[in-house]
Coordinates of C-alpha atoms in Angstrom, one line a residue:
M1 CA -1.7 -3.4 -16.3
E2 CA 1.2 -6.3 -16.6
L3 CA 3.2 -7.7 -13.2
E4 CA 6.2 -6.5 -14.6
Q5 CA 5.0 -3.2 -15.8
I6 CA 3.9 -2.6 -12.4
L7 CA 6.9 -4.4 -10.4
A8 CA 8.7 -1.7 -11.9
E9 CA 7.5 1.4 -10.8
I10 CA 7.3 0.3 -7.1
Q11 CA 9.0 3.2 -5.3
P12 CA 11.0 3.3 -2.3
V13 CA 10.0 4.6 1.0
D14 CA 11.1 8.0 1.1
R15 CA 14.2 8.6 3.7
R16 CA 14.1 11.8 3.5
K17 CA 10.6 11.5 5.6
M18 CA 12.0 9.5 7.8
E19 CA 14.8 11.4 8.6
E20 CA 12.1 13.6 10.1
A21 CA 10.6 11.7 11.7
W22 CA 13.0 11.2 13.6
G23 CA 14.2 13.7 15.0
H24 CA 10.3 15.1 16.1
W25 CA 10.8 11.1 17.7
D26 CA 14.4 13.4 19.9
S27 CA 12.6 16.4 20.5
L28 CA 10.7 14.5 22.3
C29 CA 10.1 14.4 26.4
K30 CA 11.4 11.5 26.6
P31 CA 15.1 9.2 27.0
L32 CA 16.8 9.1 23.2
R33 CA 14.7 6.1 20.9
G34 CA 13.3 5.3 24.0
F35 CA 10.5 3.9 22.7
G36 CA 12.7 0.7 20.9
R37 CA 11.3 -0.3 18.0
L38 CA 8.1 1.3 18.0
E39 CA 8.9 4.6 17.4
E40 CA 11.0 2.4 14.0
M41 CA 7.0 1.4 12.9
V42 CA 6.4 5.2 13.2
V43 CA 9.4 6.4 11.9
Q44 CA 8.8 3.2 8.3
L45 CA 5.5 4.9 8.5
S46 CA 6.8 8.2 7.4
G47 CA 8.4 7.2 5.0
I48 CA 5.3 5.1 3.0
R49 CA 3.3 8.1 3.5
R50 CA 5.1 10.6 2.0
N51 CA 4.5 12.4 5.5
A52 CA 6.9 13.0 9.2
F53 CA 3.0 12.9 10.8
P54 CA 1.5 9.9 8.7
K55 CA -2.4 8.5 10.0
C56 CA -3.4 5.5 9.3
E57 CA -7.0 6.2 10.3
K58 CA -9.0 3.4 8.2
R59 CA -7.5 -0.4 7.9
A60 CA -8.3 -3.4 7.0
V61 CA -7.1 -6.6 7.4
V62 CA -8.0 -8.7 3.9
I63 CA -8.0 -11.7 4.7
M64 CA -6.8 -14.6 0.6
G65 CA -9.0 -17.7 1.3
A66 CA -8.5 -20.8 -0.6
D67 CA -8.7 -24.2 -1.1
N68 CA -6.1 -27.2 -1.7
G69 CA -6.6 -30.3 -3.0
V70 CA -3.9 -31.7 -0.7
V71 CA -6.4 -32.2 1.8
A72 CA -7.5 -35.2 0.6
E73 CA -4.3 -37.0 1.4
G74 CA -5.1 -37.0 5.4
V75 CA -3.2 -33.5 6.5
S76 CA -5.3 -31.3 8.4
Q77 CA -7.6 -31.9 10.9
T78 CA -11.1 -30.8 9.0
G79 CA -12.0 -30.7 5.9
S80 CA -12.4 -28.6 3.5
E81 CA -15.7 -27.0 3.8
V82 CA -14.5 -25.5 6.4
T83 CA -12.7 -22.9 4.8
A84 CA -16.1 -21.7 2.9
Q85 CA -17.5 -21.8 6.5
V86 CA -15.0 -19.5 7.7
L87 CA -14.5 -17.7 5.2
E88 CA -19.1 -16.6 5.8
N89 CA -18.8 -16.6 9.6
M90 CA -15.9 -13.1 8.4
G91 CA -19.1 -11.9 6.8
E92 CA -21.1 -11.1 9.5
K93 CA -18.1 -10.6 11.6
I94 CA -18.3 -13.3 13.4
S95 CA -14.2 -15.6 13.4
S96 CA -11.6 -14.7 15.6
V97 CA -10.0 -11.9 13.9
C98 CA -13.2 -10.6 13.7
V99 CA -13.5 -10.0 17.0
M100 CA -10.5 -8.2 17.4
C101 CA -11.0 -5.8 14.8
R102 CA -14.0 -4.7 16.9
I103 CA -11.8 -2.2 19.0
L104 CA -8.7 -1.9 16.4
N105 CA -11.8 0.6 14.0
A106 CA -10.1 -2.1 11.4
D107 CA -12.6 -3.6 8.9
V108 CA -12.6 -7.6 8.0
I109 CA -12.5 -8.0 3.9
P110 CA -12.6 -12.1 3.3
V111 CA -11.7 -12.2 -0.1
N112 CA -12.3 -15.9 -2.2
I113 CA -9.7 -16.9 -4.0
G114 CA -10.0 -20.0 -4.8
M115 CA -12.0 -21.6 -2.8
N116 CA -14.1 -25.3 -4.0
V117 CA -17.3 -22.9 -3.3
D118 CA -19.0 -19.1 -4.2
A119 CA -19.1 -18.0 -0.7
K120 CA -22.4 -17.2 -0.3
H121 CA -22.1 -14.4 2.0
P122 CA -22.3 -10.4 0.0
A123 CA -19.5 -9.7 1.9
V124 CA -17.8 -12.1 0.6
W125 CA -15.8 -10.5 -3.2
N126 CA -15.8 -13.6 -4.8
L127 CA -11.8 -13.7 -6.8
A128 CA -12.1 -17.4 -7.0
V129 CA -9.3 -18.4 -9.6
R130 CA -10.7 -21.6 -10.1
H131 CA -12.3 -23.6 -7.4
G132 CA -9.4 -25.3 -5.1
T133 CA -5.8 -26.1 -6.2
G134 CA -4.7 -29.6 -7.3
N135 CA -3.3 -32.2 -4.8
I136 CA 0.2 -31.3 -5.5
A137 CA 1.0 -34.5 -3.5
V138 CA -0.5 -36.5 -7.0
E139 CA 0.1 -33.3 -9.3
P140 CA 0.5 -29.4 -10.1
A141 CA -1.8 -27.2 -7.3
M142 CA -2.3 -24.6 -10.3
S143 CA -0.9 -23.6 -14.0
R144 CA 1.4 -21.0 -14.1
E145 CA -2.0 -18.8 -15.5
E146 CA -4.4 -19.5 -12.7
C147 CA -0.9 -18.1 -10.2
L148 CA -0.1 -15.3 -11.9
Q149 CA -3.6 -14.2 -12.4
A150 CA -4.2 -14.8 -8.3
V151 CA -0.8 -12.3 -7.7
M152 CA -2.5 -9.8 -10.1
E153 CA -6.0 -10.1 -8.7
G154 CA -4.3 -9.2 -5.1
I155 CA -3.2 -6.5 -5.7
R156 CA -6.1 -5.1 -7.8
T157 CA -7.7 -5.7 -3.9
V158 CA -5.7 -3.4 -2.8
G159 CA -5.8 -0.9 -5.3
K160 CA -9.1 -1.1 -4.4
L161 CA -9.3 -0.6 -1.5
K162 CA -6.6 2.0 -1.2
E163 CA -10.0 3.7 -3.5
E164 CA -11.9 3.3 -0.7
G165 CA -9.3 5.2 2.0
Y166 CA -7.9 2.6 3.3
D167 CA -4.3 3.9 4.5
L168 CA -3.1 0.6 5.9
L169 CA -3.6 -3.4 5.4
I170 CA -3.5 -6.7 7.3
T171 CA -3.0 -9.9 5.4
G172 CA -4.3 -12.8 6.6
E173 CA -5.5 -16.4 5.1
M174 CA -8.2 -18.8 5.6
G175 CA -7.3 -22.6 4.3
I176 CA -7.8 -26.1 5.7
G177 CA -4.3 -27.1 3.8
N178 CA -2.0 -24.3 3.5
T179 CA 0.5 -24.5 6.4
T180 CA 0.8 -27.9 4.2
T181 CA 1.4 -26.3 0.8
S182 CA 3.3 -23.2 2.9
S183 CA 5.4 -25.6 4.0
A184 CA 6.3 -27.2 0.8
C185 CA 6.6 -23.8 -0.5
I186 CA 9.7 -23.5 2.0
C187 CA 11.0 -27.4 1.3
A188 CA 11.1 -25.9 -2.0
L189 CA 12.6 -22.6 -1.4
F190 CA 15.6 -23.4 0.8
G191 CA 16.0 -27.1 0.2
E192 CA 14.8 -28.2 3.8
D193 CA 14.0 -31.8 4.0
P194 CA 9.7 -31.6 4.8
E195 CA 10.3 -33.3 8.3
A196 CA 11.9 -30.2 10.3
V197 CA 10.1 -27.1 9.0
T198 CA 6.6 -29.2 9.2
G199 CA 4.4 -27.8 12.1
R200 CA 1.6 -30.1 13.2
G201 CA -1.3 -26.5 11.9
A202 CA -3.7 -26.6 13.8
G203 CA -3.3 -29.2 16.4
L204 CA -2.9 -32.2 14.5
S205 CA -1.8 -35.9 16.0
S206 CA 1.7 -37.7 15.2
E207 CA -0.3 -40.0 12.3
G208 CA -1.9 -36.7 10.6
L209 CA 2.2 -35.3 10.8
R210 CA 3.2 -38.1 9.3
K211 CA 1.3 -38.1 6.7
K212 CA 1.6 -34.5 6.4
V213 CA 5.3 -34.8 5.6
S214 CA 4.9 -37.7 3.5
A215 CA 2.9 -35.3 1.0
I216 CA 4.8 -31.9 0.7
R217 CA 8.4 -35.0 0.6
R218 CA 6.1 -36.6 -2.8
A219 CA 4.5 -32.8 -3.7
L220 CA 8.8 -32.4 -4.2
E221 CA 9.4 -35.1 -6.4
V222 CA 6.9 -35.4 -8.0
N223 CA 6.6 -31.2 -8.9
H224 CA 10.7 -30.7 -9.2
P225 CA 9.7 -26.1 -7.6
D226 CA 12.7 -24.0 -9.3
A227 CA 13.7 -22.6 -5.5
K228 CA 14.3 -19.5 -7.5
D229 CA 11.5 -18.6 -9.6
P230 CA 8.4 -17.4 -7.2
L231 CA 5.8 -18.5 -9.7
D232 CA 6.8 -21.5 -10.2
I233 CA 6.6 -22.8 -6.1
I234 CA 3.5 -21.4 -5.5
S235 CA 2.1 -23.1 -8.8
K236 CA 3.5 -25.9 -8.4
V237 CA 3.2 -27.0 -4.7
G238 CA 1.2 -23.9 -3.0
G239 CA -1.5 -22.1 -2.9
L240 CA -4.0 -19.5 -4.6
D241 CA -3.9 -17.8 -1.3
I242 CA -0.7 -17.5 -0.9
A243 CA -0.9 -16.1 -4.9
G244 CA -2.9 -13.9 -3.8
M245 CA -1.5 -12.6 -0.4
T246 CA 1.2 -12.5 -2.4
G247 CA -0.4 -9.5 -4.9
C248 CA -1.0 -7.8 -2.1
F249 CA 2.9 -7.0 -0.5
L250 CA 2.8 -6.1 -4.0
G251 CA 0.2 -4.1 -4.3
A252 CA 0.9 -2.2 -1.3
A253 CA 4.1 -1.6 -2.4
Y254 CA 2.5 -0.2 -6.1
Y255 CA -0.4 1.7 -4.0
Q256 CA 2.8 2.6 -1.0
L257 CA 1.4 1.6 1.8
P258 CA 2.2 0.2 5.0
V259 CA 1.5 -3.7 5.1
F260 CA 1.1 -6.1 8.5
I261 CA 2.8 -9.4 7.5
D262 CA 0.4 -11.9 9.8
G263 CA 2.0 -15.8 10.4
L264 CA 3.2 -18.0 9.0
I265 CA 1.5 -18.6 5.4
S266 CA 1.4 -14.7 4.8
S267 CA 5.2 -14.1 5.7
V268 CA 5.9 -17.0 3.4
S269 CA 3.7 -15.0 1.2
A270 CA 5.6 -11.7 1.4
L271 CA 9.2 -13.9 0.9
F272 CA 7.7 -14.4 -2.5
A273 CA 6.8 -10.7 -2.9
A274 CA 10.4 -9.3 -2.3
M275 CA 11.7 -12.0 -4.5
L276 CA 10.2 -10.4 -7.1
C277 CA 10.9 -7.0 -5.7
P278 CA 12.7 -5.9 -3.8
T279 CA 11.3 -3.0 -2.2
A280 CA 8.6 -3.7 -1.7
K281 CA 9.8 -4.8 2.0
E282 CA 10.1 -1.8 2.8
Y283 CA 6.5 -1.3 3.5
M284 CA 5.8 -4.8 5.3
Y285 CA 5.4 -5.2 8.6
A286 CA 7.4 -8.0 10.7
T287 CA 4.8 -8.5 13.4
H288 CA 5.0 -11.7 15.2
C289 CA 6.7 -14.1 14.3
S290 CA 4.5 -17.5 13.9
A291 CA 5.2 -21.2 15.6
E292 CA 5.3 -23.2 13.7
P293 CA 9.0 -24.5 13.0
A294 CA 9.8 -22.6 10.2
G295 CA 8.6 -18.8 11.5
Q296 CA 11.7 -17.7 12.6
Q297 CA 13.6 -19.5 9.3
V298 CA 11.4 -17.2 7.0
M299 CA 11.3 -14.1 8.8
K300 CA 15.5 -15.2 8.4
A301 CA 15.3 -13.8 5.7
L302 CA 12.9 -11.3 5.0
G303 CA 15.8 -9.6 7.1
L304 CA 13.1 -8.5 9.6
E305 CA 12.5 -8.9 13.3
P306 CA 8.8 -9.3 14.3
V307 CA 7.4 -7.5 17.5
L308 CA 6.3 -10.0 19.0
Y309 CA 7.0 -13.9 19.9
A310 CA 3.7 -14.8 21.9
G311 CA 3.4 -18.0 20.2
M312 CA 0.6 -17.6 18.1
H313 CA -0.4 -20.1 14.9
L314 CA -4.6 -19.4 14.7
G315 CA -4.0 -16.9 11.2
E316 CA -6.8 -15.5 10.0
G317 CA -4.0 -11.9 10.9
T318 CA -4.9 -12.8 14.2
G319 CA -1.0 -12.1 14.7
A320 CA -0.4 -9.2 13.3
A321 CA -3.6 -7.4 14.7
A322 CA -2.1 -7.9 17.7
V323 CA 0.6 -6.0 16.8
L324 CA -1.9 -3.0 16.2
P325 CA -2.9 -1.5 18.9
L326 CA 0.5 -1.0 19.4
L327 CA 1.2 1.7 16.6
D328 CA -1.9 3.3 17.7
Q329 CA 0.5 4.1 20.5
A330 CA 3.0 4.9 19.3
L331 CA 1.1 7.2 16.9
N332 CA -0.5 8.6 20.9
V333 CA 2.5 9.0 22.0
Y334 CA 4.4 10.5 18.5
Y335 CA 1.5 13.2 18.0
G336 CA 0.8 13.8 22.3
L337 CA 4.3 13.6 24.0
P338 CA 5.9 17.5 24.7
V339 CA 8.8 18.8 23.4
F340 CA 11.5 18.6 25.4
A341 CA 11.2 22.9 26.1
D342 CA 7.9 22.3 27.2
G343 CA 8.5 19.8 29.1
N344 CA 11.3 21.9 31.7
V345 CA 13.3 19.0 31.2
E346 CA 16.9 18.7 29.6
A347 CA 17.3 17.2 26.2
Y348 CA 18.6 14.4 25.7
Q349 CA 21.8 14.5 24.3
H350 CA 22.9 11.4 21.1
Q351 CA 26.2 9.3 22.2
V352 CA 29.1 8.1 20.4

């Protein structure tokens, strides 16, 4: 199926079911809307799943792993070989997000969407479009066709997970150098100067940050990305992980699954997906705001308010995973709290 057809077939969430969910919340023995954003999370889930009493019992953290040629510019504290090693660790279930998922009833699905090498671990899905991207400081990251292929791989990944019974997705990434590519994408989108939106990523020195800003500035000068064309931006100054996650967000909307946005790289991908199909945003949850300088700017562009501000900037889907227990608690109350009549409490009324 072509991307244009998929975008055309994405349907809005069911607002009638959302109203039914609000009605149930308001019948429960507690102050009206007392759980705030947690109530909104359940109502959104009702609209996504077309069910006023939704479940999300089988969850997947989808990690898009890819390498970025811009690492050659000294923009990262570590070398590109770390990308493959972390994906191997994910296969062994010993990375940060894997440890978190031990108590979240969630499976980590590591996907090689474009590492420099093929993954060896059998738990890693080898779907590489190409082995790493070009160095954006001197050339495009990839061709437009390769970008489109990576987006489609993301969509197909969601389709496969849906077939396997997964009913909630968390997006994550692993790719040394990807705070450089995501910052370059942000500059292209908003016309920002690289110095204003570029952070230290995984602990860069001041000299490393200077190299990172310089690489982004050169990438924009060399490639001239079109601010209104997501595929043009990704292919010229982005990365395969960004393209793959963009596909995951579109796939979640197409297959009617809730999808959690993680940090900066994930939120940039979500924004690209929303540009390609505004309706896709209805399936997204803004979980936390990255500590990277442009974290709040991207969320504002999406029109979404994160649930959690914790200063996190680790990636791997960890920030989104940290919010999953809040949704579980919200569902716990939604299903477990008695209504006013059963609790022998007079019902609250909405005030005008």
